[in-house]
Amino acid sequence: ETGVTQTPRHLVMGMTNKKSLKCEQHLGHNAMYWYKQSAKKPLELMFVYNFKEQTENNSVPSRFSPECPNSSHLFLHLHTLQPEDSALYLCASSPETSSSTDTQYFGPGTRLTVL
Amino acid sequence: AQSVAQPEDQVNVAEGNPLTVKCTYSVSGNPYLFWYVQYPNRGLQFLLKYITGDNLVKGSYGFEAEFNKSQTSFHLKKPSALVSDSALYFCAVRDIPNDYKLSFGAGTTVTVRA
């Protein structure tokens, strides 16, 4: 798991707060992903970046705002969240997005609780 | 459209017994199949994948999976389960050439009792 790190590991925030999640990968990959994991549901892909360019926004509400300053770092800025946004947010990386055979490697996740 | 199903929410086995976690898939092209494991309060860890070639794929921690095209299945197996194998297991598939999108199953919770 040290290949992809995420901070913070746990976050509790109110609905009016602004916070950011950070992801860093040390694998030399060029693609990075944000997923949302809710209990008893399949993983939901939120955003995808390839070589710092956003290639996917999977109908995610605007209260979630991603940022990818370089291929090693990915942020998820949070603003005016709702209680139903409470979940485990997972970051992943892969060599790039154009290969069907590439493996995505995941970070440990940030457990977000919105009060 | 690609999809994957894990028909069992929970699997319970005794330590030392064989462990099987089932996965079936639906794709329109050739499937690329993956298994991941998630320990409590951790992210997903890659176990193994099937791309092409041998139908039996060997992965980490003594796990293996068998690709069966006629039954559209990719079951995960371990000959002798350990208590430390207790975790949540996810099957995933993609079938579109040059595409990254993975479709995940809902997961199977494995409990290995001592």
XYZ file of C-alpha atoms in Angstrom:
229
model
C 0.000 0.000 0.000
C 2.924 2.399 0.301
C 2.788 2.890 -3.478
C -0.319 5.082 -3.145
C -0.809 7.175 -0.028
C -3.828 9.181 1.065
C -4.300 11.836 3.714
C -6.089 12.280 5.951
C -7.169 8.723 6.752
C -10.225 9.955 8.633
C -12.157 13.202 8.260
C -15.245 14.510 10.017
C -16.737 17.684 8.638
C -19.848 19.755 8.864
C -22.002 20.526 5.865
C -20.655 24.063 5.594
C -16.976 23.200 5.860
C -14.386 23.157 3.096
C -11.787 20.429 3.188
C -9.454 18.632 0.802
C -8.356 15.040 0.373
C -4.866 14.358 -0.877
C -3.480 11.416 -2.810
C 0.119 10.768 -3.825
C 1.455 7.892 -5.877
C 5.080 6.745 -5.920
C 4.744 4.253 -8.762
C 5.654 6.447 -11.705
C 2.130 6.163 -13.097
C 0.414 8.695 -15.317
C -3.234 8.002 -14.570
C -5.018 8.698 -11.298
C -8.573 7.991 -10.176
C -11.039 8.924 -7.441
C -13.580 6.310 -6.354
C -16.375 6.445 -3.791
C -17.058 3.310 -1.749
C -20.354 3.129 0.127
C -21.465 0.174 2.201
C -22.930 -2.749 0.247
C -22.492 -0.977 -3.111
C -19.986 -1.466 -5.911
C -17.203 1.057 -6.189
C -18.269 4.203 -8.021
C -15.758 5.869 -10.312
C -15.829 9.639 -9.816
C -12.963 11.244 -11.709
C -10.077 10.192 -13.910
C -6.910 12.060 -14.860
C -4.427 10.953 -17.498
C -1.165 12.903 -17.805
C -2.739 15.642 -15.622
C -5.739 16.045 -17.924
C -9.205 15.187 -16.675
C -10.700 12.486 -18.876
C -13.727 11.483 -16.846
C -16.286 13.181 -14.660
C -18.855 10.543 -13.893
C -21.799 12.890 -13.227
C -20.342 13.910 -9.897
C -22.009 16.862 -8.074
C -20.078 20.118 -8.219
C -19.557 20.088 -4.449
C -16.713 17.673 -5.302
C -13.885 19.367 -7.190
C -10.788 17.437 -8.295
C -7.344 18.851 -8.958
C -4.319 17.171 -10.473
C -1.256 19.455 -10.450
C 1.076 16.714 -11.684
C 1.011 12.988 -12.413
C 1.965 12.101 -8.839
C -0.591 14.141 -6.919
C -4.367 14.226 -6.903
C -6.679 16.253 -4.707
C -10.391 16.172 -4.045
C -11.747 19.484 -2.750
C -14.939 19.211 -0.749
C -17.462 21.991 -0.165
C -20.988 22.053 1.204
C -21.283 18.299 1.410
C -24.362 16.337 2.412
C -24.618 13.520 4.966
C -25.131 11.024 2.127
C -21.628 11.880 0.921
C -20.230 10.030 3.926
C -18.198 7.159 2.523
C -14.707 5.802 1.979
C -12.962 7.749 -0.787
C -10.329 5.753 -2.582
C -7.567 6.990 -4.823
C -5.981 4.707 -7.414
C -3.294 4.952 -10.060
C -2.267 3.006 -13.143
C 0.421 3.409 -15.821
C -2.055 5.195 -18.095
C -5.667 4.994 -19.207
C -5.268 3.610 -22.708
C -4.406 0.022 -21.810
C -7.119 -2.477 -20.937
C -4.645 -4.788 -19.252
C -3.161 -2.330 -16.760
C -3.763 -2.881 -13.066
C -5.081 -0.073 -10.909
C -3.358 0.232 -7.532
C -5.316 1.690 -4.651
C -4.486 3.809 -1.653
C -5.815 3.084 1.856
C -8.679 5.525 1.511
C -10.080 8.454 3.484
C -13.069 7.671 5.678
C -15.267 10.761 5.405
C -18.117 11.504 7.765
C -20.377 14.480 7.042
C -22.423 15.675 9.999
C -21.951 -3.117 -21.410
C -19.683 -4.890 -18.978
C -20.793 -6.100 -15.572
C -19.795 -8.530 -12.881
C -21.812 -10.356 -10.228
C -20.719 -11.833 -6.945
C -23.650 -14.038 -5.993
C -22.661 -14.516 -2.353
C -22.618 -11.637 0.127
C -20.831 -13.813 2.687
C -18.684 -16.928 2.698
C -17.795 -18.702 5.929
C -15.176 -21.430 6.107
C -13.090 -23.149 8.755
C -9.359 -22.585 8.795
C -7.567 -25.182 6.732
C -10.558 -25.802 4.465
C -10.717 -24.776 0.802
C -12.032 -21.310 0.085
C -13.983 -20.341 -3.046
C -15.348 -16.881 -3.826
C -17.606 -16.814 -6.869
C -17.678 -14.285 -9.677
C -19.568 -14.275 -12.958
C -19.253 -11.664 -15.662
C -21.064 -10.276 -18.666
C -19.164 -8.610 -21.498
C -19.570 -7.988 -25.190
C -15.904 -8.465 -26.051
C -12.952 -10.277 -24.509
C -12.922 -10.012 -20.708
C -10.054 -8.754 -18.611
C -10.747 -9.923 -15.057
C -9.316 -8.828 -11.723
C -9.579 -9.795 -8.076
C -8.917 -7.400 -5.214
C -9.009 -7.869 -1.443
C -9.862 -5.227 1.147
C -8.896 -5.666 4.790
C -10.736 -3.606 7.432
C -9.966 0.112 7.206
C -7.661 -0.428 4.242
C -7.770 0.186 0.523
C -8.108 -2.474 -2.152
C -5.096 -4.689 -2.704
C -4.563 -6.338 -6.081
C -4.528 -10.149 -5.939
C -4.438 -11.363 -9.536
C -5.721 -10.804 -13.045
C -6.609 -12.733 -16.175
C -5.721 -11.172 -19.493
C -5.084 -14.074 -21.848
C -3.433 -17.475 -21.946
C -3.639 -20.063 -19.161
C -7.104 -20.292 -17.650
C -5.626 -20.828 -14.181
C -4.076 -17.667 -12.813
C -1.927 -17.645 -9.687
C -1.718 -14.556 -7.504
C -0.643 -13.217 -4.131
C -1.040 -14.910 -0.737
C -1.621 -18.372 -2.263
C -4.758 -17.381 -4.153
C -5.606 -18.534 -7.649
C -8.527 -18.058 -9.993
C -9.885 -20.055 -12.878
C -11.226 -18.400 -16.000
C -14.115 -20.359 -17.505
C -15.338 -18.858 -20.738
C -18.281 -21.203 -21.267
C -19.637 -20.481 -17.799
C -18.524 -16.814 -17.871
C -16.989 -17.257 -14.457
C -13.767 -16.287 -12.703
C -13.930 -17.873 -9.253
C -11.234 -17.122 -6.692
C -9.827 -20.096 -4.797
C -7.418 -20.955 -2.047
C -6.714 -24.588 -1.147
C -6.302 -23.990 2.594
C -7.806 -20.845 4.141
C -6.201 -18.897 6.972
C -7.890 -16.755 9.604
C -5.941 -13.835 8.153
C -7.778 -14.306 4.834
C -10.908 -12.866 6.462
C -11.645 -9.773 4.392
C -13.849 -8.289 1.684
C -13.157 -9.571 -1.827
C -14.007 -7.764 -5.053
C -14.147 -9.078 -8.582
C -13.810 -6.586 -11.450
C -13.997 -6.713 -15.238
C -13.303 -4.591 -18.273
C -13.781 -5.573 -21.896
C -13.306 -2.480 -23.986
C -9.986 -2.341 -25.807
C -7.776 0.587 -24.821
C -10.107 1.557 -22.000
C -9.525 1.866 -18.266
C -13.038 1.558 -16.869
C -13.430 -1.253 -14.383
C -16.807 -2.588 -13.320
C -16.699 -3.912 -9.765
C -18.927 -6.422 -8.056
C -20.575 -5.558 -4.754
C -18.065 -7.642 -2.839
C -18.058 -10.867 -0.827
C -17.200 -10.902 2.865
C -15.077 -13.910 3.763
C -14.880 -15.071 7.349
C -12.422 -17.818 8.239
C -13.000 -19.244 11.703
C -10.239 -20.795 13.740
